Tab-separated table of C-alpha atoms in Angstrom:
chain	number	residue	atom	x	y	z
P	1	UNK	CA	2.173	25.460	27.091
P	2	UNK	CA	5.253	25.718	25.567
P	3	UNK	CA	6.478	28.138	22.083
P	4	UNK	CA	8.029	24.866	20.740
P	5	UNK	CA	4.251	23.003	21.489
P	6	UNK	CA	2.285	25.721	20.262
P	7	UNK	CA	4.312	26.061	16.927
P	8	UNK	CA	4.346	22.140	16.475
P	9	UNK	CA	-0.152	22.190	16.930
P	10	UNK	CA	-0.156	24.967	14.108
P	11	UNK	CA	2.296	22.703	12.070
P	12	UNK	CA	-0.040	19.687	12.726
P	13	UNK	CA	-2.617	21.775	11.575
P	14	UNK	CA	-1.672	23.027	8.580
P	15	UNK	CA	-0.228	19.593	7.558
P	16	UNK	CA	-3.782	18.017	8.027
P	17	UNK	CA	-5.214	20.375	5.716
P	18	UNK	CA	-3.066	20.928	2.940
P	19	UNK	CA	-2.719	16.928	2.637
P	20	UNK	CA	-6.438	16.555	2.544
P	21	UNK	CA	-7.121	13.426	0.366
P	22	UNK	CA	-4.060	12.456	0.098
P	23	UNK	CA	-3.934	10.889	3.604
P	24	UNK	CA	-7.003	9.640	3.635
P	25	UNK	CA	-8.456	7.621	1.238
P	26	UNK	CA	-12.089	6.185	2.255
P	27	UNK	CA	-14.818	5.199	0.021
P	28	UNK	CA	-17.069	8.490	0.074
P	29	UNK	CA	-13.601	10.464	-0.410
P	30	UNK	CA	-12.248	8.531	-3.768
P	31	UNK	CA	-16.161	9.078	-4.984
P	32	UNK	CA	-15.969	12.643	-3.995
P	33	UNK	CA	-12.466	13.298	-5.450
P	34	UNK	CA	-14.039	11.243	-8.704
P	35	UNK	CA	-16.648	13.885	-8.830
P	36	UNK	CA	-14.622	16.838	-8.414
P	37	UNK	CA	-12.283	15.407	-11.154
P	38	UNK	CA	-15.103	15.179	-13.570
P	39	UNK	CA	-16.517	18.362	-12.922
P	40	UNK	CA	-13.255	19.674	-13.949
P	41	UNK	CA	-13.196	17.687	-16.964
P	42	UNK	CA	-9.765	16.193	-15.710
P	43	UNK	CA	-8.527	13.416	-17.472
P	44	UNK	CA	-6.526	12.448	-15.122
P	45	UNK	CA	-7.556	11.461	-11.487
P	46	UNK	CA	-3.570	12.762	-9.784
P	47	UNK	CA	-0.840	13.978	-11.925
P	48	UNK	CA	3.127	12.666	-10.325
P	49	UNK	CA	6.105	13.378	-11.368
P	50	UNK	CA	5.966	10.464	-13.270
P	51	UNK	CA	3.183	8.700	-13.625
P	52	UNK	CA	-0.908	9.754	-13.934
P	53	UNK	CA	-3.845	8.231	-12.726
P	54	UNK	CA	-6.650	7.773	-15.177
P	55	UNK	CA	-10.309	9.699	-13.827
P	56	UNK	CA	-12.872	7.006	-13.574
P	57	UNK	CA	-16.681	7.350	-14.479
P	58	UNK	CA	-18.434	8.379	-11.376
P	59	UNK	CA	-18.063	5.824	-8.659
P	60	UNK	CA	-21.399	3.362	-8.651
P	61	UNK	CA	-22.757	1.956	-5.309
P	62	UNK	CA	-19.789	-0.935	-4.867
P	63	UNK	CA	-22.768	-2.922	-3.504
P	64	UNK	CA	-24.221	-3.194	-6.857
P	65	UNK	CA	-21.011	-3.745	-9.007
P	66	UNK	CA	-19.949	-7.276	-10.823
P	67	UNK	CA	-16.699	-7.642	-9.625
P	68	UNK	CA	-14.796	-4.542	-7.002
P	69	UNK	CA	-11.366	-5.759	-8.123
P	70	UNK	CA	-10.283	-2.049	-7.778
P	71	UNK	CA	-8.301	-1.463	-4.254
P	72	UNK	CA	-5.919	-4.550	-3.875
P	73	UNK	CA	-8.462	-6.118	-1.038
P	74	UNK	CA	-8.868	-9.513	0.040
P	75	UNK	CA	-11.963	-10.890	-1.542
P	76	UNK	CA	-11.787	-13.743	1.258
P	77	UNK	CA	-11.282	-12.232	4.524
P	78	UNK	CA	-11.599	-11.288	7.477
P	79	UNK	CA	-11.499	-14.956	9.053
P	80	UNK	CA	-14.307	-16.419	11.324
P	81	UNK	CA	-11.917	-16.707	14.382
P	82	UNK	CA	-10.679	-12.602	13.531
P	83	UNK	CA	-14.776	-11.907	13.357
P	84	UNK	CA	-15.681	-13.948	16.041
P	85	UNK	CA	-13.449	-11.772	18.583
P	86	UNK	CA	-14.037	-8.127	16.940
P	87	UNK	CA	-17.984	-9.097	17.843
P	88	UNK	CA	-17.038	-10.550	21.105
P	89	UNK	CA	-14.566	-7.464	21.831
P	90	UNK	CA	-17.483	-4.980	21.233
P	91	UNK	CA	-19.270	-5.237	24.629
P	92	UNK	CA	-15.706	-3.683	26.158
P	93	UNK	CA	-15.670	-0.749	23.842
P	94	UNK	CA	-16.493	1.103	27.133
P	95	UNK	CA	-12.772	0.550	27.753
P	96	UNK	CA	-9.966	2.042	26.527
P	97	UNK	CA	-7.871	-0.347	24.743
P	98	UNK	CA	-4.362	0.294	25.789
P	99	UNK	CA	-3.276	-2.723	27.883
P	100	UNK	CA	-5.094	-5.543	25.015
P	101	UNK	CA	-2.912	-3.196	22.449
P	102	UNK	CA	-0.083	-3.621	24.335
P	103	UNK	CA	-0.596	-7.866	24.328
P	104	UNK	CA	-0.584	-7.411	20.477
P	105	UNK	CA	2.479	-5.086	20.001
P	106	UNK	CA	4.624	-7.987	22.660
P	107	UNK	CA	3.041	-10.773	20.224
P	108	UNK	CA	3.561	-9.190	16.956
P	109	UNK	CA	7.404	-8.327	18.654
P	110	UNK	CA	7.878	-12.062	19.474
P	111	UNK	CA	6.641	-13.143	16.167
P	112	UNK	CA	9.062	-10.146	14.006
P	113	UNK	CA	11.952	-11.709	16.480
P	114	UNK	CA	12.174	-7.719	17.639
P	115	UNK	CA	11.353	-5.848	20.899
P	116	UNK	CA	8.183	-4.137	21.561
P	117	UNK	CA	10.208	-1.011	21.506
P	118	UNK	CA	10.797	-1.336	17.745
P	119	UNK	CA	7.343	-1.412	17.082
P	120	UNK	CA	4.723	1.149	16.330
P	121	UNK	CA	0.920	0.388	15.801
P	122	UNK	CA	-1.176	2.054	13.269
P	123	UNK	CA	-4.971	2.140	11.787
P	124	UNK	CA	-3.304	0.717	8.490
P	125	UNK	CA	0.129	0.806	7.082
P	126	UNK	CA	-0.471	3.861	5.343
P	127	UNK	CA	-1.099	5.852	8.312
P	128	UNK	CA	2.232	5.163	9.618
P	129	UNK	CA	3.826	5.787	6.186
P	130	UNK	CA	1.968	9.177	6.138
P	131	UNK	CA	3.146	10.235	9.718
P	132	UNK	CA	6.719	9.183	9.179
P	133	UNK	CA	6.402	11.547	5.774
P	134	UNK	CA	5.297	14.018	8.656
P	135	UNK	CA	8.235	14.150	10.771
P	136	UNK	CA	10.975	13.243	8.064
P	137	UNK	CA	9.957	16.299	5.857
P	138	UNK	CA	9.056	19.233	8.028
P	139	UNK	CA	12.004	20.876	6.965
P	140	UNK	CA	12.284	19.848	3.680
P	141	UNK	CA	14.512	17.266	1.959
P	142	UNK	CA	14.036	14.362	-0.362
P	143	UNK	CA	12.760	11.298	-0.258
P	144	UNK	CA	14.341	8.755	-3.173
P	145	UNK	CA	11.432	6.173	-4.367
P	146	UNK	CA	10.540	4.013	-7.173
P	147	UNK	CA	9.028	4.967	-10.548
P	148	UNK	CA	6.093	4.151	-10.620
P	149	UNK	CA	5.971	3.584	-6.661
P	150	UNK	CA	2.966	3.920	-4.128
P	151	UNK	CA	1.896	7.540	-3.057
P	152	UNK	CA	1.010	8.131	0.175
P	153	UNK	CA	4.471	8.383	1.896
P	154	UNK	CA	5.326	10.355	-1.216
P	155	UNK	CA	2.442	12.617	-1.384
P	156	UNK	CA	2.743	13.737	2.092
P	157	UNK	CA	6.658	14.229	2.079
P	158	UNK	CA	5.704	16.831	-1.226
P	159	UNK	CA	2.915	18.604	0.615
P	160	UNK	CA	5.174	18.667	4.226
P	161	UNK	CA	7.754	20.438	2.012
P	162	UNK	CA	9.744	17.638	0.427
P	163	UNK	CA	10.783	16.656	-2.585
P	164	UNK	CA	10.722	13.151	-4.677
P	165	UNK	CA	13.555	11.714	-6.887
P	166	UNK	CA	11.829	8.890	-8.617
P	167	UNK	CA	14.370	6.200	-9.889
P	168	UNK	CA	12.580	4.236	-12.744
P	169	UNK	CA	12.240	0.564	-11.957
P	170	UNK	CA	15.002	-1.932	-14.218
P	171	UNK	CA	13.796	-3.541	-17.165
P	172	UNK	CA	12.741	-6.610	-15.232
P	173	UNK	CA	10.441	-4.284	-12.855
P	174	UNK	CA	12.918	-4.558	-10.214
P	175	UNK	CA	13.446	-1.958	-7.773
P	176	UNK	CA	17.283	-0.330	-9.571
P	177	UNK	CA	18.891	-0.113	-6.055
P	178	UNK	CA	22.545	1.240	-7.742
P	179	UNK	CA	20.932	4.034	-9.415
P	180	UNK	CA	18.569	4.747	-6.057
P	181	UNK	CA	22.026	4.721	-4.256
P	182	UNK	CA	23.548	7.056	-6.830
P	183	UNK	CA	20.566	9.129	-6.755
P	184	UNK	CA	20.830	9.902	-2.627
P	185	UNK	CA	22.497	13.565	-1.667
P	186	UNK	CA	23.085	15.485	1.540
P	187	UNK	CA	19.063	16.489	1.174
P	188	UNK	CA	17.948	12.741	1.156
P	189	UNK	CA	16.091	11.950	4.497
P	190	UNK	CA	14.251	8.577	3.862
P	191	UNK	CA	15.308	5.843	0.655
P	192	UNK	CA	11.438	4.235	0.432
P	193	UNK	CA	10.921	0.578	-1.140
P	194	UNK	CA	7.850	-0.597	-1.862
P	195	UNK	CA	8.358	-4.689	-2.075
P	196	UNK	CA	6.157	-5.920	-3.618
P	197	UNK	CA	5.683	-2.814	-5.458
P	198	UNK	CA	2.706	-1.021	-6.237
P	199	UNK	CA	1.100	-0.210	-8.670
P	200	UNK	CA	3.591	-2.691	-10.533
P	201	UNK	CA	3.192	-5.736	-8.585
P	202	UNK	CA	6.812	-7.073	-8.852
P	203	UNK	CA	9.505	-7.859	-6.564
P	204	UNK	CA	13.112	-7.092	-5.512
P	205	UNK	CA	15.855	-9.748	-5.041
P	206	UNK	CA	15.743	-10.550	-1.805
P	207	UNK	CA	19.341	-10.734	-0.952
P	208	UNK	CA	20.100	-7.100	-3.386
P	209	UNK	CA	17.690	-5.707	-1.068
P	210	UNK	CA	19.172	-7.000	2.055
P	211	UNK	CA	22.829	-5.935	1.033
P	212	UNK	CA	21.339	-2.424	-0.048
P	213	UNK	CA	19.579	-1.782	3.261
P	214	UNK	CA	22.439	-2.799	5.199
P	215	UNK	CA	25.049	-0.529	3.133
P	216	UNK	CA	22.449	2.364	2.578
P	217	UNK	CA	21.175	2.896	6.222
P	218	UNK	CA	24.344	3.239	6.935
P	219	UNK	CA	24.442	6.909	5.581
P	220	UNK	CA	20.501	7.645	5.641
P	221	UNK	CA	17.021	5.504	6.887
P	222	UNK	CA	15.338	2.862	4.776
P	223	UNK	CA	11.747	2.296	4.258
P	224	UNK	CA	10.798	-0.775	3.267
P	225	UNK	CA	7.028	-1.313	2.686
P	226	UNK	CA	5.820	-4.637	2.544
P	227	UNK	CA	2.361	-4.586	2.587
P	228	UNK	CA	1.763	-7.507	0.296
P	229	UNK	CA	4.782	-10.065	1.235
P	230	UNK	CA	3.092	-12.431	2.721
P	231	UNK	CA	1.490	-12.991	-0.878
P	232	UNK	CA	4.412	-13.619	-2.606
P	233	UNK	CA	6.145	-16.642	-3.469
P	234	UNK	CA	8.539	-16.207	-0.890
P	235	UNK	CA	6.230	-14.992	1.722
P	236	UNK	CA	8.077	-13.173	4.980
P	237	UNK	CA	11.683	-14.995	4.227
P	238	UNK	CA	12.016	-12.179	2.247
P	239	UNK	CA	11.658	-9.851	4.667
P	240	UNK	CA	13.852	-6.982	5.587
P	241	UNK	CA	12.790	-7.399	9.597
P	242	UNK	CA	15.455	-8.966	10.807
P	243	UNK	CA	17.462	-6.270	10.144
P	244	UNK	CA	15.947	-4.241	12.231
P	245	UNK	CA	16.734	-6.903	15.334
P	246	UNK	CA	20.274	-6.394	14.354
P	247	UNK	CA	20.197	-2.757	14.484
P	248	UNK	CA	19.964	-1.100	10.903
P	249	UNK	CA	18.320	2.102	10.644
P	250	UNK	CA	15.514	0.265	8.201
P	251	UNK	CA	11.638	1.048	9.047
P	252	UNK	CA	9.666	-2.208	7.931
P	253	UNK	CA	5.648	-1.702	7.272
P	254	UNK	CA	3.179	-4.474	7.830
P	255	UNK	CA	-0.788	-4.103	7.174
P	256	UNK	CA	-3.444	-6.345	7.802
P	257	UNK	CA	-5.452	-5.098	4.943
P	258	UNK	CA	-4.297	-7.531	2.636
P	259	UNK	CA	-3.477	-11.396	3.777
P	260	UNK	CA	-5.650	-11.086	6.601
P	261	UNK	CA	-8.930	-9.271	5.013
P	262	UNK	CA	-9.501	-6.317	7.335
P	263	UNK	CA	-8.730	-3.553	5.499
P	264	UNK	CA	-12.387	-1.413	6.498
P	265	UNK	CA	-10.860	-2.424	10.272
P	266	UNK	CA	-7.929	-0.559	10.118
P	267	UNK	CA	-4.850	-2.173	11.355
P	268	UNK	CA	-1.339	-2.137	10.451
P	269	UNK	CA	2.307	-1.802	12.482
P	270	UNK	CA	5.977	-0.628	11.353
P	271	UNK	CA	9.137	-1.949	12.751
P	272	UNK	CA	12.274	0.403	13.566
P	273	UNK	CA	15.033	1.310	15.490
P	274	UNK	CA	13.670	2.740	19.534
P	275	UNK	CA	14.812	5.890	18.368
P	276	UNK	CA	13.369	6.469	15.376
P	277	UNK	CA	10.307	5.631	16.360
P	278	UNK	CA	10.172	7.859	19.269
P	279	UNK	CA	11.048	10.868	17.337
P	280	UNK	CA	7.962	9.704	15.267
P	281	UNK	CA	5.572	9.362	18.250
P	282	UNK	CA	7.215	12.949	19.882
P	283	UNK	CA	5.310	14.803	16.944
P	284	UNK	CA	2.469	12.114	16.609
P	285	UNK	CA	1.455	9.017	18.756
P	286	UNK	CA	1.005	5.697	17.209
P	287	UNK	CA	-2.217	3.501	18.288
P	288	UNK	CA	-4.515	6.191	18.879
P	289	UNK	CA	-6.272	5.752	16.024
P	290	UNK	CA	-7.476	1.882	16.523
P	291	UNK	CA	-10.582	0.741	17.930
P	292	UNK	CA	-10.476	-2.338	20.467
P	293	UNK	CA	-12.318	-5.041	18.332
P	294	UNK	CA	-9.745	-4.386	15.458
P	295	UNK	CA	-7.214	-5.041	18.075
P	296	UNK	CA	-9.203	-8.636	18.889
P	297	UNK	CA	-9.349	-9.554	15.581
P	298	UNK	CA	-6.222	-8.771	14.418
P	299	UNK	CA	-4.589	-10.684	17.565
P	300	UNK	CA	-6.696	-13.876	16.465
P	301	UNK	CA	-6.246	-13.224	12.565
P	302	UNK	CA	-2.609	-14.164	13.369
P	303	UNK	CA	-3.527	-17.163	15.038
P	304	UNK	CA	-5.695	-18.552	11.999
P	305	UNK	CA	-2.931	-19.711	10.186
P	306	UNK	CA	-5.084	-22.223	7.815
P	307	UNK	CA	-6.846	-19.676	6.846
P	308	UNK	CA	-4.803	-17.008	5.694
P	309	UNK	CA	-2.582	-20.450	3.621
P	310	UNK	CA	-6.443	-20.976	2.123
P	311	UNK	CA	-6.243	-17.204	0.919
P	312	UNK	CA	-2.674	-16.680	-0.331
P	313	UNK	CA	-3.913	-20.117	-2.416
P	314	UNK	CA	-7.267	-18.835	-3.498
P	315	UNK	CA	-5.394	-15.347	-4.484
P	316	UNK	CA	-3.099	-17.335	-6.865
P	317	UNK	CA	-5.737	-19.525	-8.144
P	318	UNK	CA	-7.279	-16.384	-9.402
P	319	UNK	CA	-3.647	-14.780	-10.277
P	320	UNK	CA	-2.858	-17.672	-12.262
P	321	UNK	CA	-6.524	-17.679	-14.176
P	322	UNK	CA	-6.098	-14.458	-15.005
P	323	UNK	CA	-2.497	-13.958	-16.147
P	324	UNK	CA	-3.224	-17.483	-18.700
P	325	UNK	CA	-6.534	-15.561	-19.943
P	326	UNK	CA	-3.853	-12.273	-20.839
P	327	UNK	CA	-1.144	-14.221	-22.248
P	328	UNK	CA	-3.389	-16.137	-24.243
P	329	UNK	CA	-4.719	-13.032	-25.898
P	330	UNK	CA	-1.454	-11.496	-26.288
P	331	UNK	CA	-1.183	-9.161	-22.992
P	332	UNK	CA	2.028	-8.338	-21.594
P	333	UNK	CA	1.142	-8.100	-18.528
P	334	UNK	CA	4.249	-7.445	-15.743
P	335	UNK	CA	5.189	-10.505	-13.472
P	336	UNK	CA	2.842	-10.233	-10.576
P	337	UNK	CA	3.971	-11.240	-6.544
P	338	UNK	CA	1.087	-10.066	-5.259
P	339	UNK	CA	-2.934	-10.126	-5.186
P	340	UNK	CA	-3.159	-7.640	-8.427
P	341	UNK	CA	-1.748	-7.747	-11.768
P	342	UNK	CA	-0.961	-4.401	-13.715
P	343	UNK	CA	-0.902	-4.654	-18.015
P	344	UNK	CA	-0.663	-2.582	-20.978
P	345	UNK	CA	-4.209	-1.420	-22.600
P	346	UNK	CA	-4.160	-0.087	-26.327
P	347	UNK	CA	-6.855	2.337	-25.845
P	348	UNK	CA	-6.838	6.183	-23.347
P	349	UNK	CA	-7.190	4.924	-19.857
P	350	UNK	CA	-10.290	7.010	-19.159
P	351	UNK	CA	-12.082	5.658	-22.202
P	352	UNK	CA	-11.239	2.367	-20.600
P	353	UNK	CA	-12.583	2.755	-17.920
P	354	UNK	CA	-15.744	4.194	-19.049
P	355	UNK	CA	-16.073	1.023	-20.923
P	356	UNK	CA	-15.480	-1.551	-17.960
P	357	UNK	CA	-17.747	0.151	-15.509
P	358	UNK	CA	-20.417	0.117	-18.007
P	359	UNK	CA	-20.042	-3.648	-17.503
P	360	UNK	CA	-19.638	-3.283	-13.823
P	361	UNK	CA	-16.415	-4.050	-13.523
P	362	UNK	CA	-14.207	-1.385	-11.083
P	363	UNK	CA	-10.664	-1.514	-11.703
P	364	UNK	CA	-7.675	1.139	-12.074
P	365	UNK	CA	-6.097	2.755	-14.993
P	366	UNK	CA	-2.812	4.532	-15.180
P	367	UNK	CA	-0.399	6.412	-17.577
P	368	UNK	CA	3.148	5.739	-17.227
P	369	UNK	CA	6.602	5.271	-19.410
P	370	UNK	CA	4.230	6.346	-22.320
P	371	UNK	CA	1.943	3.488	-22.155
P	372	UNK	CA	-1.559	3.074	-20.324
P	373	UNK	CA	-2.255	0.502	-18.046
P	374	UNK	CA	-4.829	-1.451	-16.222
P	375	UNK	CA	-4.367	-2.506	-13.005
P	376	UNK	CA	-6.888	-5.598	-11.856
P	377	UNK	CA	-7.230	-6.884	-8.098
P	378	UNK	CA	-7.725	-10.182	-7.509
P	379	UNK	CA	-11.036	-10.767	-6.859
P	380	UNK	CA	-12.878	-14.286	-6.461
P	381	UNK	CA	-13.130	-16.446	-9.581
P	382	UNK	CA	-16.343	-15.745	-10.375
P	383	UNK	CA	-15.362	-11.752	-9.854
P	384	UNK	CA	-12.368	-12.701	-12.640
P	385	UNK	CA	-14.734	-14.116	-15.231
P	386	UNK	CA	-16.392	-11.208	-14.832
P	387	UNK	CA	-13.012	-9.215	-15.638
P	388	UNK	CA	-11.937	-11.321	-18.025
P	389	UNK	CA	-15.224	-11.395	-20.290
P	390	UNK	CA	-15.136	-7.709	-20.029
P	391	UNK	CA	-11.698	-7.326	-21.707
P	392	UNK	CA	-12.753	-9.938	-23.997
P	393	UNK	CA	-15.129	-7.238	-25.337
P	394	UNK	CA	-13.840	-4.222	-24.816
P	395	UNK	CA	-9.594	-4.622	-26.358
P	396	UNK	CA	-10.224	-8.135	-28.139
């Protein structure tokens, strides 16, 4: 084995452990990170550069709460066709999965009007934000983001050896692409855009964005995560992919976690030039991490077209029920494009939060631009009567 092969395993290495938590975030590792937090007496849950994360009461068995409306999942899904095949799939898990993997990445490629070559699979978007953090930041630089934005990419570009330079967000919670431009130096090695953004839940101009990416990849790559498009109003014709058919250096993430209801499954792809990708998958491989039936389901998720319409409807059904309920009481809650819907609270976040779970309600709480904020997923509409009688108690 090679020096150069030897010192990239001890980099691996080292990255997996000093980014712990941070790049993976499972059920039993939120509830132990909840527990170490209180044992610390930490009010807050992760501390940015920016923005804080409230520390929740100790997680309760989600089996046994009122409404989970706390991770941005798809109270709907999966579909019967995408659980039909996972079950169906099962009985060749003797197999390795390569050449049904393959039949996805040429279908999602025909769909995203790319080649398979600019495609790289995933077990979840976040994976394949996390490894591109991983081979963008090895040898430090900066990564230019939203404030508030969503963490993973970020987190891991810190603990590879990175930096952030957060760019608030305008005062109509748009991504402010002249100051992000403005803010990019010879240390920049990634611009990331999360649209629709988390924790935030707002959207970009579509054609801002598309003139940005265009002029901005021109002098360093562009990251555009769009894990919850397909929820907004627009859905994917405001999608950055076809730049990528015409040859930008722009990365464009996809999950199926969201629209299509599998996020325990673990499935998601990203879109980029050949080349960037394969200096990705030189340092670490894309697909290994995905289990056959996911594949199956995923492959016939995309095929169930009336039913992921009947979710995006039933998500903003429940959007629009609970967005009346907070204007009517007074809440200024930030225009939401997506399946969650982020207000101010006038009360600490962790004393908030003590309060909800009581009730059995899980949700979020953050600290940011000196206000606190909740941050509600859409659940089902019984799930947001549940939500919605809570605050009714609790800050009415």
């Amino acid at each position: 084995m090679s020096t150069s092969n030897l010192h990239r395993r001890d980099w691996l290495k080292k990255m997996a452990l000093s980014v712990g938590a941070v790049a993976v975030a499972p059920t039993a590792l939120w509830a132990a990170t909840v527990e170490e937090a209180q044992k610390n007496n930490q009010k807050f849950l992760y501390r940015n550069t920016s923005f804080d994360e409230f520390t929740p009461p100790r997680m309760p068995d989600l089996s046994t709460v009122k409404a989970r409306l706390v991770w941005n999942e798809n109270p709907h899904g999966p579909s019967k066709l995408a659980a039909k095949a996972f079950q169906e799939a099962v009985w060749d898990g003797n197999h390795y999965s390569w050449s049904t993997l393959g039949q996805l990445v040429q279908k999602i490629a025909d769909k995203e009007g790319v080649t398979p070559d600019n495609i790289m699979m995933g077990p979840g978007s976040s994976d394949l934000l996390e490894k591109t953090a991983l081979v963008y930041f090895r040898e430090g630089g900066n990564v230019v983001s939203a404030d508030p934005s969503y963490m993973s990419l970020v987190s891991v570009a810190k603990a590879s050896g990175g930096s952030w330079k957060a760019v608030k967000l305008t005062e109509d919670y748009q991504h402010d692409l002249k100051a992000m431009e403005a803010a990019i130096d010879d240390d920049t090695k990634l611009v990331y855009i999360t649209n629709p953004n988390n924790p935030t839940a707002t959207q970009t101009d579509t054609e801002d964005l598309k003139d940005f990416c265009k002029r901005v990849s021109k002098k360093v790559p562009v990251f555009i995560d769009e894990a919850y498009l397909e929820l907004a109003p627009e859905g994917m014709d405001a999608s950055m992919a076809p730049l990528v058919a015409e040859g930008y250096d722009v990365f464009v993430a996809r999950t199926f976690s969201k629209i299509h209801g599998m996020a325990g499954l673990r499935m998601g792809y990203m879109l980029g030039k050949k080349e960037s990708l394969e200096a990705i998958n030189d340092i670490t491989r894309g697909g290994m991490g995905i289990a056959g039936p996911t594949i199956a389901a995923a492959s016939a998720s995309m095929d169930d077209e009336a039913y992921l319409t009947d979710c995006k409807n039933k998500i903003k059904e429940a959007r629009d029920y609970t967005t009346s309920y907070l204007e009517s009481r007074g809440f200024d809650y930030m225009p939401s494009s997506t399946n969650f819907v982020i207000f101010p609270i006038p009360m600490e976040g962790d004393a908030f939060l003590e309060k909800i779970y009581d009730k059995k309600v899980v949700v979020r709480a953050f600290r940011f631009w000196d206000q606190n904020w909740c941050r509600v997923s859409m659940g089902t509409m019984e799930e947001m009567k549940y939500f919605t009688d809570a605050i009714e108690e609790i800050l009415v």
